[in-house]
Short mmCIF file of C-alpha atoms in Angstrom, two decimals:
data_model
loop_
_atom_site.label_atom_id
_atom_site.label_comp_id
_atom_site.label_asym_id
_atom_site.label_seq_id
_atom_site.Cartn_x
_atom_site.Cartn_y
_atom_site.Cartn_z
CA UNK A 1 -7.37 -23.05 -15.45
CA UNK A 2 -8.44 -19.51 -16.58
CA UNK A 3 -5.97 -16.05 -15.65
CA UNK A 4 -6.70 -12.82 -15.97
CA UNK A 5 -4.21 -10.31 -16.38
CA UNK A 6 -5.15 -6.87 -15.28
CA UNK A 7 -2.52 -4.45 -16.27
CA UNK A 8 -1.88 -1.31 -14.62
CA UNK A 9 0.40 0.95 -16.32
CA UNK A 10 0.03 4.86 -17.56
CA UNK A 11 2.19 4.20 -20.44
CA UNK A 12 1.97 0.80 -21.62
CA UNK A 13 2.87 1.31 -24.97
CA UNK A 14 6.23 2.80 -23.78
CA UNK A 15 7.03 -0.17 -21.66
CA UNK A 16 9.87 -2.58 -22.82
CA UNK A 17 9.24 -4.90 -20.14
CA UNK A 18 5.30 -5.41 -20.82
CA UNK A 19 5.81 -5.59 -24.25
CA UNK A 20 7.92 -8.79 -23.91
CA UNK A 21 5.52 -10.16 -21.09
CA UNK A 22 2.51 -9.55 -23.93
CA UNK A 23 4.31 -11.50 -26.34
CA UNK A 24 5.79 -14.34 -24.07
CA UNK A 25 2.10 -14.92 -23.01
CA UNK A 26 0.71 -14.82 -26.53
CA UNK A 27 1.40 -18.36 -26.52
CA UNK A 28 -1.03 -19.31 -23.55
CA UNK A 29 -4.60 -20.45 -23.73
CA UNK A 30 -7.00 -19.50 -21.10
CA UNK A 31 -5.39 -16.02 -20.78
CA UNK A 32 -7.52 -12.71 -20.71
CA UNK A 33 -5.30 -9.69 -20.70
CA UNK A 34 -6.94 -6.33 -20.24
CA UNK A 35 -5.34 -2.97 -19.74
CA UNK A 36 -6.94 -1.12 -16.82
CA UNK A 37 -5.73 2.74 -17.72
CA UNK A 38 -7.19 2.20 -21.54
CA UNK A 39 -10.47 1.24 -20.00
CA UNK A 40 -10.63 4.08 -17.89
CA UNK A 41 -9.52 6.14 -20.59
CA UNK A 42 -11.98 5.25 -23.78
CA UNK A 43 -14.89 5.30 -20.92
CA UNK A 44 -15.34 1.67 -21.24
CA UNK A 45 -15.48 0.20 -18.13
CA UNK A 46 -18.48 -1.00 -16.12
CA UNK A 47 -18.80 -2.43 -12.86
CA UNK A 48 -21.19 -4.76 -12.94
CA UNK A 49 -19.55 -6.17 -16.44
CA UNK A 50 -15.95 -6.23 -14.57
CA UNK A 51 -17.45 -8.20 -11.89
CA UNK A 52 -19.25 -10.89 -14.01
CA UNK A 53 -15.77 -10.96 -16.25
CA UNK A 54 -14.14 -11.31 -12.47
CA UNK A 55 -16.25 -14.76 -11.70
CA UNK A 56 -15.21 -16.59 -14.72
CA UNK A 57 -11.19 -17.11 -14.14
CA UNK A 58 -9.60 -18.95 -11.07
CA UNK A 59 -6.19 -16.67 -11.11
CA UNK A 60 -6.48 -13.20 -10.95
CA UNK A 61 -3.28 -11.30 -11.79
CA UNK A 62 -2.37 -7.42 -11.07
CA UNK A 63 0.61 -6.91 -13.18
CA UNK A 64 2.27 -3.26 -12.83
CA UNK A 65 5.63 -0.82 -12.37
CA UNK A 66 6.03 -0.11 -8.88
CA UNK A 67 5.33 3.44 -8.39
CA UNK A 68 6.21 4.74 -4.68
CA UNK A 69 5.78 1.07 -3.72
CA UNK A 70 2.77 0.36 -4.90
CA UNK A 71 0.70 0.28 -7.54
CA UNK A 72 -0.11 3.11 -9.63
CA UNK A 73 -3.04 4.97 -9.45
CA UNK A 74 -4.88 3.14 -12.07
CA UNK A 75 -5.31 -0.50 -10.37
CA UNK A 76 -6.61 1.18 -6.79
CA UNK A 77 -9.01 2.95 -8.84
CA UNK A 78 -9.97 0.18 -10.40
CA UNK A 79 -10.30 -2.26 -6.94
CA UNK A 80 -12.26 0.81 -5.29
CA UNK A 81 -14.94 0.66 -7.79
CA UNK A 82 -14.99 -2.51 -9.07
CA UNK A 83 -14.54 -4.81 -5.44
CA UNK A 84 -17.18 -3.30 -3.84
CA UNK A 85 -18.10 -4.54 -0.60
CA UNK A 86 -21.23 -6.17 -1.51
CA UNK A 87 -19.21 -7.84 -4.52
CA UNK A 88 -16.30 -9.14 -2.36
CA UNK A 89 -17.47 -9.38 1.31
CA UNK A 90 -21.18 -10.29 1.04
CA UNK A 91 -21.14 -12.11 -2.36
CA UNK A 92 -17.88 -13.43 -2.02
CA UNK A 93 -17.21 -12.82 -5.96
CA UNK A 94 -14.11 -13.86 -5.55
CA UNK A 95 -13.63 -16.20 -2.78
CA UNK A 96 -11.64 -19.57 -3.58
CA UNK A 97 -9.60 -17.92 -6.33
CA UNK A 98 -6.15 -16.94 -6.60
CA UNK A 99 -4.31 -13.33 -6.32
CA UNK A 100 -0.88 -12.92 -8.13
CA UNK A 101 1.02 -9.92 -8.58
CA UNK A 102 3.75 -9.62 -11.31
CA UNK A 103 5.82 -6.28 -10.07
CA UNK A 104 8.59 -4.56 -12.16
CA UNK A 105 10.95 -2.77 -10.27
CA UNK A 106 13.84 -0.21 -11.75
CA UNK A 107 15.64 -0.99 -8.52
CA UNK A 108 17.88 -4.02 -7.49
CA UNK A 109 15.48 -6.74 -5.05
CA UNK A 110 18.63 -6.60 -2.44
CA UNK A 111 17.69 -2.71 -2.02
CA UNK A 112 14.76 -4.15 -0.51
CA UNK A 113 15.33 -5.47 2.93
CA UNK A 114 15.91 -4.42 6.38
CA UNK A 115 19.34 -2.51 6.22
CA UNK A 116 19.45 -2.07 2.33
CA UNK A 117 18.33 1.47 0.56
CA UNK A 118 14.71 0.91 1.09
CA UNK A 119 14.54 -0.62 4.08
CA UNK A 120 11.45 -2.66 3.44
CA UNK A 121 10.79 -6.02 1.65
CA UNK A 122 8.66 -6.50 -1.74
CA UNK A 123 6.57 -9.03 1.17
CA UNK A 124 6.30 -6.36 3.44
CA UNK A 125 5.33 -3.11 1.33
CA UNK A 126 2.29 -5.79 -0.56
CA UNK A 127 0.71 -6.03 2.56
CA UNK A 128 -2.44 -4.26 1.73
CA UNK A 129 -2.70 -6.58 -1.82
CA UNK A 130 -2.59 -9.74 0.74
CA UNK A 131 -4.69 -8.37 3.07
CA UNK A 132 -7.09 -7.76 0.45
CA UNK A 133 -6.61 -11.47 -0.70
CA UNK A 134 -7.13 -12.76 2.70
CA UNK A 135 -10.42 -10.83 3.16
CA UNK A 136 -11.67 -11.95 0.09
CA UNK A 137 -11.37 -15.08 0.57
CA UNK A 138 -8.35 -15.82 -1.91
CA UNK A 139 -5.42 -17.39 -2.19
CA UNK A 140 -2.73 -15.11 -1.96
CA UNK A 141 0.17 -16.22 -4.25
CA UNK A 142 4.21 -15.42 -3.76
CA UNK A 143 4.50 -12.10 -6.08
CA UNK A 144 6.66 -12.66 -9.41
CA UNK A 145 8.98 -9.82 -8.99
CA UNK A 146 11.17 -8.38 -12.27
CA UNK A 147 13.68 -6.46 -11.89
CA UNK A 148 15.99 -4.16 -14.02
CA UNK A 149 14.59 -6.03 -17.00
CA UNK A 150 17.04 -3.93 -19.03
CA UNK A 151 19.90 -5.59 -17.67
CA UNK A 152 19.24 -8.79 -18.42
CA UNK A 153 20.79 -10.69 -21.15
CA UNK A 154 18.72 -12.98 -23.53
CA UNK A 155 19.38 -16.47 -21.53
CA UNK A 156 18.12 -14.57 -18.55
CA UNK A 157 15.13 -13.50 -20.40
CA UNK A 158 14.33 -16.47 -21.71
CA UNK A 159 14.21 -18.12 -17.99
CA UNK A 160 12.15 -15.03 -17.19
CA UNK A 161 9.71 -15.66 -20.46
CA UNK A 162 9.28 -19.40 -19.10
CA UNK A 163 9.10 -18.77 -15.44
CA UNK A 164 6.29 -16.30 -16.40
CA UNK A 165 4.39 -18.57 -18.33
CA UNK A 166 4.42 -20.35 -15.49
CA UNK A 167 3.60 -17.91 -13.22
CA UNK A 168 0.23 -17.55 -15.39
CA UNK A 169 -0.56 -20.73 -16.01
CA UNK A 170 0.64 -24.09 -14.19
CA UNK A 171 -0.58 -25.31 -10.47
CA UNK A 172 0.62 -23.38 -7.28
CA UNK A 173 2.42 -23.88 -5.56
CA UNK A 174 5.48 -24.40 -8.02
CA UNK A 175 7.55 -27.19 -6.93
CA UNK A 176 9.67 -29.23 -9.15
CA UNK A 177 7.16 -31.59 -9.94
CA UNK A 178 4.66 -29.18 -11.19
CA UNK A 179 7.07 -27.32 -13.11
CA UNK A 180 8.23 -30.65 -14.99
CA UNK A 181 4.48 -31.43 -15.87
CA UNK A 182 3.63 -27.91 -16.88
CA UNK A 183 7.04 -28.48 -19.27
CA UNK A 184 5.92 -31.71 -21.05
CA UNK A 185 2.57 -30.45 -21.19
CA UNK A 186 3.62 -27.62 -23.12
CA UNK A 187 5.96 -30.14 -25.38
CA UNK A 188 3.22 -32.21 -26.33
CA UNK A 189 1.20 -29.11 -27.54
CA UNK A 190 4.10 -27.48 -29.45
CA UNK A 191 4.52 -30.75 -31.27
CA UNK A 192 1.34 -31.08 -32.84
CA UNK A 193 2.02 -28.37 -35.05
CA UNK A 194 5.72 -29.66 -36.06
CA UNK A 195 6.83 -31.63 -39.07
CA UNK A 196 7.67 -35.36 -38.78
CA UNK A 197 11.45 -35.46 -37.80
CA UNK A 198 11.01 -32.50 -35.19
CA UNK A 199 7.98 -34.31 -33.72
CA UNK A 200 10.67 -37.10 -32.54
CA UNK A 201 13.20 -34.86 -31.49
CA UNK A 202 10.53 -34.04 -29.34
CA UNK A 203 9.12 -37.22 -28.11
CA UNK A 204 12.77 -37.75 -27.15
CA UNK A 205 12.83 -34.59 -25.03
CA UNK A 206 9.91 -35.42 -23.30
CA UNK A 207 10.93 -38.81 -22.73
CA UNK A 208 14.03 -37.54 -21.06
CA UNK A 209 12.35 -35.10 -18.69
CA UNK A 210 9.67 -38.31 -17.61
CA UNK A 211 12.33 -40.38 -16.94
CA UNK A 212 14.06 -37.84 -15.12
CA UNK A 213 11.03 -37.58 -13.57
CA UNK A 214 10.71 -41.34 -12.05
CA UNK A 215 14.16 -41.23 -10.93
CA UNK A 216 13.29 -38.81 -8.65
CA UNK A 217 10.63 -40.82 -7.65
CA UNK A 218 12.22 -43.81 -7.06
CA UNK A 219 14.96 -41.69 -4.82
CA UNK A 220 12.09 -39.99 -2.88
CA UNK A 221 10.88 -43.58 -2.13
CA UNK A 222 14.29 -44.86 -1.18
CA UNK A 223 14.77 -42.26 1.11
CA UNK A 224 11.29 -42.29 2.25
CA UNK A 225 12.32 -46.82 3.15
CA UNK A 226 15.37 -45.51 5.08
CA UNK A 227 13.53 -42.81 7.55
CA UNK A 228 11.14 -45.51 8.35
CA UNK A 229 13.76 -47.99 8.87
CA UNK A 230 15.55 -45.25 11.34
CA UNK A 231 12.15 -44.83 13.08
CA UNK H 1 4.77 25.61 11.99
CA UNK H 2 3.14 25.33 8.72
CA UNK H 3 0.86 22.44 8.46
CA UNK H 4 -0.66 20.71 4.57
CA UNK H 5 -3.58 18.98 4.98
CA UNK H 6 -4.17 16.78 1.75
CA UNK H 7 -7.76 14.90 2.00
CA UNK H 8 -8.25 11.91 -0.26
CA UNK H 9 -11.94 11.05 -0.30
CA UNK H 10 -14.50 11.04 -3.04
CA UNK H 11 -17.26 11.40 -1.39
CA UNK H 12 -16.20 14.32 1.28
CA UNK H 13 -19.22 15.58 1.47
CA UNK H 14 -21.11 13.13 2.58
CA UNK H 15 -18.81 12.17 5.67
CA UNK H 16 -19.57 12.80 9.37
CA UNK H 17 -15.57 12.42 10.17
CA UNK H 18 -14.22 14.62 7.84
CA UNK H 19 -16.95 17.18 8.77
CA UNK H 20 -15.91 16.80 12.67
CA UNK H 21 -12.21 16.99 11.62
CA UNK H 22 -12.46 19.76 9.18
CA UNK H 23 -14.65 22.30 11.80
CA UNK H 24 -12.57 20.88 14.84
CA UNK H 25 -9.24 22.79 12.57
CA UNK H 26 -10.79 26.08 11.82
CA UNK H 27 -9.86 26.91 14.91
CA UNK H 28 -5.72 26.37 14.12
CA UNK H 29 -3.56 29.35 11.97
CA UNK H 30 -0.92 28.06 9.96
CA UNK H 31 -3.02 25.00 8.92
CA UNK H 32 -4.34 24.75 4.97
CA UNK H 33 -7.10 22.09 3.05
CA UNK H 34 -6.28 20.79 0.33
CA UNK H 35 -9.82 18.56 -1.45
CA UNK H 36 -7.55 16.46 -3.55
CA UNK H 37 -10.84 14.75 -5.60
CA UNK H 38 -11.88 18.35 -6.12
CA UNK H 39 -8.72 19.52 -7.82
CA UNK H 40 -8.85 16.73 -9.98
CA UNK H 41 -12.98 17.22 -10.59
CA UNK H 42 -11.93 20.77 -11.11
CA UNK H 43 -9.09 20.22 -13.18
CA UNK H 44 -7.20 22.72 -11.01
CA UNK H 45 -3.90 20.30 -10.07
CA UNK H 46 -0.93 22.05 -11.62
CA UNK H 47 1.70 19.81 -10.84
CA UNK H 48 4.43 22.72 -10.89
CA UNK H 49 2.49 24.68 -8.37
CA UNK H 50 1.53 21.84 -6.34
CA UNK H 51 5.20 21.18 -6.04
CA UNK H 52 5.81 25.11 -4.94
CA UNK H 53 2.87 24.70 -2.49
CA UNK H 54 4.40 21.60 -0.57
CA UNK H 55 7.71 23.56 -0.09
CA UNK H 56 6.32 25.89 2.28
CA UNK H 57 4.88 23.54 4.73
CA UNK H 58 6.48 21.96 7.16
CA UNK H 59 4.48 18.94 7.80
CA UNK H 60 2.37 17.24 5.79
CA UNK H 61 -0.71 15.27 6.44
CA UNK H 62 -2.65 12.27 4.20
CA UNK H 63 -5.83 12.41 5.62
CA UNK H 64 -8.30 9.78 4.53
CA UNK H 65 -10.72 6.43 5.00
CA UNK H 66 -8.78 3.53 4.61
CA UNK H 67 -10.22 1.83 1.56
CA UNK H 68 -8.68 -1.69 0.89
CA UNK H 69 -5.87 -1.05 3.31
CA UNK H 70 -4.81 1.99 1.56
CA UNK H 71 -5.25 5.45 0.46
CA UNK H 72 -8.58 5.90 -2.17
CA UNK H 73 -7.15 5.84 -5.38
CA UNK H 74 -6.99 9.59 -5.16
CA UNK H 75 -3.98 10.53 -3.10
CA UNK H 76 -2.48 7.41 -5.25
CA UNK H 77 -2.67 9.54 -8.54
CA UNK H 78 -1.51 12.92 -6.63
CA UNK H 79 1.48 10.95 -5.73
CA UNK H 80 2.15 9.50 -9.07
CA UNK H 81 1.74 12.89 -10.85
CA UNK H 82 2.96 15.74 -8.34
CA UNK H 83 5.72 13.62 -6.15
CA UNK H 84 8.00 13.21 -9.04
CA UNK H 85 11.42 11.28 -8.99
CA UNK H 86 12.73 14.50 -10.00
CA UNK H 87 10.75 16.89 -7.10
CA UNK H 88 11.46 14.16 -4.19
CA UNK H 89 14.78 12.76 -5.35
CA UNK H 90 17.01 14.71 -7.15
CA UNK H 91 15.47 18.29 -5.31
CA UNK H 92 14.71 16.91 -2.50
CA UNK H 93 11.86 18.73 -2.28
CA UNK H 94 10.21 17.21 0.69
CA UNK H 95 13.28 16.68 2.73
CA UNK H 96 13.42 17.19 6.34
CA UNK H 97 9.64 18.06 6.81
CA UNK H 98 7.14 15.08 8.26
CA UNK H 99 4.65 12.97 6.89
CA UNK H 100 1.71 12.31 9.13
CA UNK H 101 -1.22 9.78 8.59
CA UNK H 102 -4.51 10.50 9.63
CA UNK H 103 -6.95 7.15 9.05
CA UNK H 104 -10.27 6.76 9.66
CA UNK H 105 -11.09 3.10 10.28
CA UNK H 106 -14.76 1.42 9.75
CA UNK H 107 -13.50 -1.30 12.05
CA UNK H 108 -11.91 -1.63 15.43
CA UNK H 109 -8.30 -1.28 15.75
CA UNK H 110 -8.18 -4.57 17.18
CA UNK H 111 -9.00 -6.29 14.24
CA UNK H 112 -5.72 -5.37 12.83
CA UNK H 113 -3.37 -7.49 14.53
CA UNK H 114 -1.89 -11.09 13.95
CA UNK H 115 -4.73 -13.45 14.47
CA UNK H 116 -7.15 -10.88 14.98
CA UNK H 117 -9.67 -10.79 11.69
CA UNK H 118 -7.39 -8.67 9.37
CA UNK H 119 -4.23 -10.21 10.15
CA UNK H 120 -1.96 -7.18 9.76
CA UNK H 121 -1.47 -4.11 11.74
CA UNK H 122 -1.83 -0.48 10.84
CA UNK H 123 1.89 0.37 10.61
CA UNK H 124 2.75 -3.02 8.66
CA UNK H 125 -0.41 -1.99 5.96
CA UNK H 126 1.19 1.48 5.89
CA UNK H 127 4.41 0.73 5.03
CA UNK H 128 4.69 2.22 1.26
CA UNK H 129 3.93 5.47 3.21
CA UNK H 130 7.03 5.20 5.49
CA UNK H 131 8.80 3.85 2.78
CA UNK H 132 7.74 6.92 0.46
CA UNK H 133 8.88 9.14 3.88
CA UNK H 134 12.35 7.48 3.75
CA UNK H 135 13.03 7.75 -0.34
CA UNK H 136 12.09 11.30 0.50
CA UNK H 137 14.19 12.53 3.47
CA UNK H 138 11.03 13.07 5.52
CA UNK H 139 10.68 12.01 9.31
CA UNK H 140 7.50 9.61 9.68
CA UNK H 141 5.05 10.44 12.08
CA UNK H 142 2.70 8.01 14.08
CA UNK H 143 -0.12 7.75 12.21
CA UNK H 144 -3.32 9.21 13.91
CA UNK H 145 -5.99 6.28 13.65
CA UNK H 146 -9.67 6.97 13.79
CA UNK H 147 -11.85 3.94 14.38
CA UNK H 148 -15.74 3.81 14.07
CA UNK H 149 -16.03 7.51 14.85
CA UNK H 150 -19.52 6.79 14.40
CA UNK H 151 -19.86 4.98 17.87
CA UNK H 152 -17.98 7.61 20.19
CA UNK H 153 -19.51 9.38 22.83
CA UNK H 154 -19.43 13.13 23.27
CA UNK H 155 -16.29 13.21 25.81
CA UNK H 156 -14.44 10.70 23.72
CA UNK H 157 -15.23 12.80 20.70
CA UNK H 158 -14.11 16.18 22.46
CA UNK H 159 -10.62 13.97 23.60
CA UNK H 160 -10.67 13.30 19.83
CA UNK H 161 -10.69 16.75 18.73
CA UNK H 162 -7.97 17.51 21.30
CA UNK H 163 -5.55 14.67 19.72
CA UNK H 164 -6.00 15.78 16.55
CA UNK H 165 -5.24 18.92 16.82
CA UNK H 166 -2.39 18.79 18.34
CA UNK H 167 -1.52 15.90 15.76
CA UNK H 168 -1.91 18.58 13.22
CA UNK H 169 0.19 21.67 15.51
CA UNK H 170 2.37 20.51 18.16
CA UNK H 171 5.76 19.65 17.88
CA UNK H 172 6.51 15.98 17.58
CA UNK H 173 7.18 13.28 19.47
CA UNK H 174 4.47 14.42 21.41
CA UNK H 175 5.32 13.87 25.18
CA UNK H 176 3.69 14.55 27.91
CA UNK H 177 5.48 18.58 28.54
CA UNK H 178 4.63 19.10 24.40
CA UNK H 179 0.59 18.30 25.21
CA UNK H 180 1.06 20.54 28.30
CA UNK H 181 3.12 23.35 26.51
CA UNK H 182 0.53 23.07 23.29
CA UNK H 183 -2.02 23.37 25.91
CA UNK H 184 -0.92 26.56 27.90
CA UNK H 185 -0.25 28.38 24.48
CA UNK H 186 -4.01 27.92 22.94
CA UNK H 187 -5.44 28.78 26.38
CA UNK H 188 -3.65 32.24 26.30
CA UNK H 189 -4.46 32.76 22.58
CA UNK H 190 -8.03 31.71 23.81
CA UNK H 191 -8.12 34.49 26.42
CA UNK H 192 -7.58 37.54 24.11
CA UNK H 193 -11.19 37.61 22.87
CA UNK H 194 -12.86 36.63 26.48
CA UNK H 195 -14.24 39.11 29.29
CA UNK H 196 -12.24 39.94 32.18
CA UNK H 197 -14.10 37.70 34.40
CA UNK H 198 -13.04 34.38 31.63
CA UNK H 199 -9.51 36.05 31.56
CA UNK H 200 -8.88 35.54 35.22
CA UNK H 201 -10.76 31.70 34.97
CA UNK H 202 -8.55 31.16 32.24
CA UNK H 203 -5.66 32.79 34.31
CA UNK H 204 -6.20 30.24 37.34
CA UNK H 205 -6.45 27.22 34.61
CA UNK H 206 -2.89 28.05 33.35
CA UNK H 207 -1.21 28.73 36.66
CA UNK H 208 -2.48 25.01 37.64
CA UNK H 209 -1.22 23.55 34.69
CA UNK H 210 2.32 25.36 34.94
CA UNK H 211 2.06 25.00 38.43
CA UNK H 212 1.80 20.75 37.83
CA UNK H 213 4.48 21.08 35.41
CA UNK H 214 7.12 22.60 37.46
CA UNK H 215 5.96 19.55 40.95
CA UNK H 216 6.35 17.09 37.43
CA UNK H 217 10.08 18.99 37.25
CA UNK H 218 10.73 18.75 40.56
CA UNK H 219 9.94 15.41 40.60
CA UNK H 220 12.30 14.43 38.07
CA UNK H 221 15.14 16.27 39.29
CA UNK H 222 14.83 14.32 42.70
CA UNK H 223 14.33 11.30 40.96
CA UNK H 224 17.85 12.04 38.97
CA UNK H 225 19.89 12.93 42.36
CA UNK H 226 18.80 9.57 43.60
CA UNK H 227 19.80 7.96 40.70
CA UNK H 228 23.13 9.60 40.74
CA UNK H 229 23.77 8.73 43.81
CA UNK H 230 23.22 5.60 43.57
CA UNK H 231 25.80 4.76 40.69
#
């Protein structure tokens, strides 16, 4: 599966938070970063280019700071020239593929809901990015949503580094299953580059999670005998 | 009242609407145009005398075409540079005045609605607007939708022109004894520059209108006696 990560951001290079999100991804394959506001700037951005670079992946990824709870500037910009109607409604350029939004907020998420500071949730104020996905034939997937990054500590940041990774990269939706497989998936890789005695450390890991794994199974199937028993 | 009209289209020019909308004001005092694209084409948006400008008015008005169920990227960028967290949140600078919408619409109203084609309605796609209204102490206003102005007939435009400028002048909510009210005081503005004979039309027009407002009174003060009675 192919993602492309279109970042929206006036000052990139200042930004803790994207800086850590580059690296994290660094490690992926089938990842396409490009920085929408440096396009604009250095005059480089075509339409009809964008659009054929648009058909190739099956995720498409807006990745910004909220800025009065939206995006900034740069990313409408960019979706008023580049999805033209002819590209999106009568080509269907992107129909079939997937729309995820990565959001950083300087706010707490509890601000966000009916009652709290801003009165509105995340869901609520992304309307017009799923409304866009459902005319365009997309999937719209459940926005990955960071906030106060500079609060957290390093084991929450390295949940956040993994559960981004996975946001970019494994099957939606992301239930247990699919996150176990993306794991061992990525265990296998890492271990082709390892020395001997690490490589078995690792085939023990991954033998751990699989047989984790078929316990599950077998209790989904047990419970599965006793519904149809009660039936 | 002092009323800030910002328009965020790039290709004003070219539309009908704005045309209709921007003749059907010239006849209002107190009411300014701002051409956001053209500041920024001009390079005339000074974000410290933007700020200065906004403090005078009393309401302000996005006007614009929805484009992906939002503003054009335009009023996006106005808001990113001149609505800073410093102008709107620690000066309050926009507190206590309104924020009105007015949207022109390519497609019916009914297709925004759950189940109808675009799923969502207007208010839920506006929502960062309100939102932005709420961070900044401003009282939300109705927005003023205008759907496939294109296909209106002459009366339904002139009702059009009526709505909207009282959307832009009278005082808000607008109930039914505002409209009147806003009525009666632009037909005695209109009769200064008119010939005796138009004076004394316009005369008879606003003695029937006060005339129906004081039976509407009346009415309502019997209805109220009844009710009192009653309890």
């Amino acid at each position: 599966m192919k993602t492309l990560i279109l970042v929206s951001h006036p000052k990139v290079e200042e930004s803790g938070t994207q800086e850590f999100l580059k690296t994290s991804a660094g490690s992926l394959d089938n990842t396409t970063w490009r920085y929408i506001d440096k396009r604009y700037q250095d005059h480089q951005l075509v339409v009809a280019d964008e659009q054929k670079l648009l058909r190739q992946f099956d995720r498409i990824v807006f990745q910004f700071p909220m800025y009065w709870y939206s995006s900034p500037a740069s990313l409408k910009r960019y979706m008023d020239d580049v999805f033209t109607r002819n590209f999106v409604v009568a080509k269907q350029g992107l129909k079939g593929k997937e729309l995820g939004l990565v959001l950083t907020l300087g706010d707490s998420v509890k601000d966000f809901q009916a009652g709290g500071r801003e009165k509105f949730t995340i869901s609520e104020l992304m309307r017009p990015f799923e409304a866009f996905a459902n005319k365009a034939g997309m999937t719209y997937l459940k926005p990955f949503v960071i906030s106060q990054f500079g609060y957290l500590d390093v084991s929450e940041k390295q949940r956040l580094l993994v559960a981004y990774l996975q946001y970019l990269s494994a099957s939606m939706p992301l239930t247990f299953e699919v996150r176990e497989k993306w794991l061992i998936d990525r265990l296998k890789r890492l271990k082709s580059d390892k020395a001997d005695q690490q490589q078995q450390l690792l085939d023990l890991i991954i033998e751990s999670i699989d047989s984790r794994q078929d316990q599950i199974n077998d209790l989904k199937l047990t419970v599965k005998m006793i519904r149809d028993q009660e039936e």
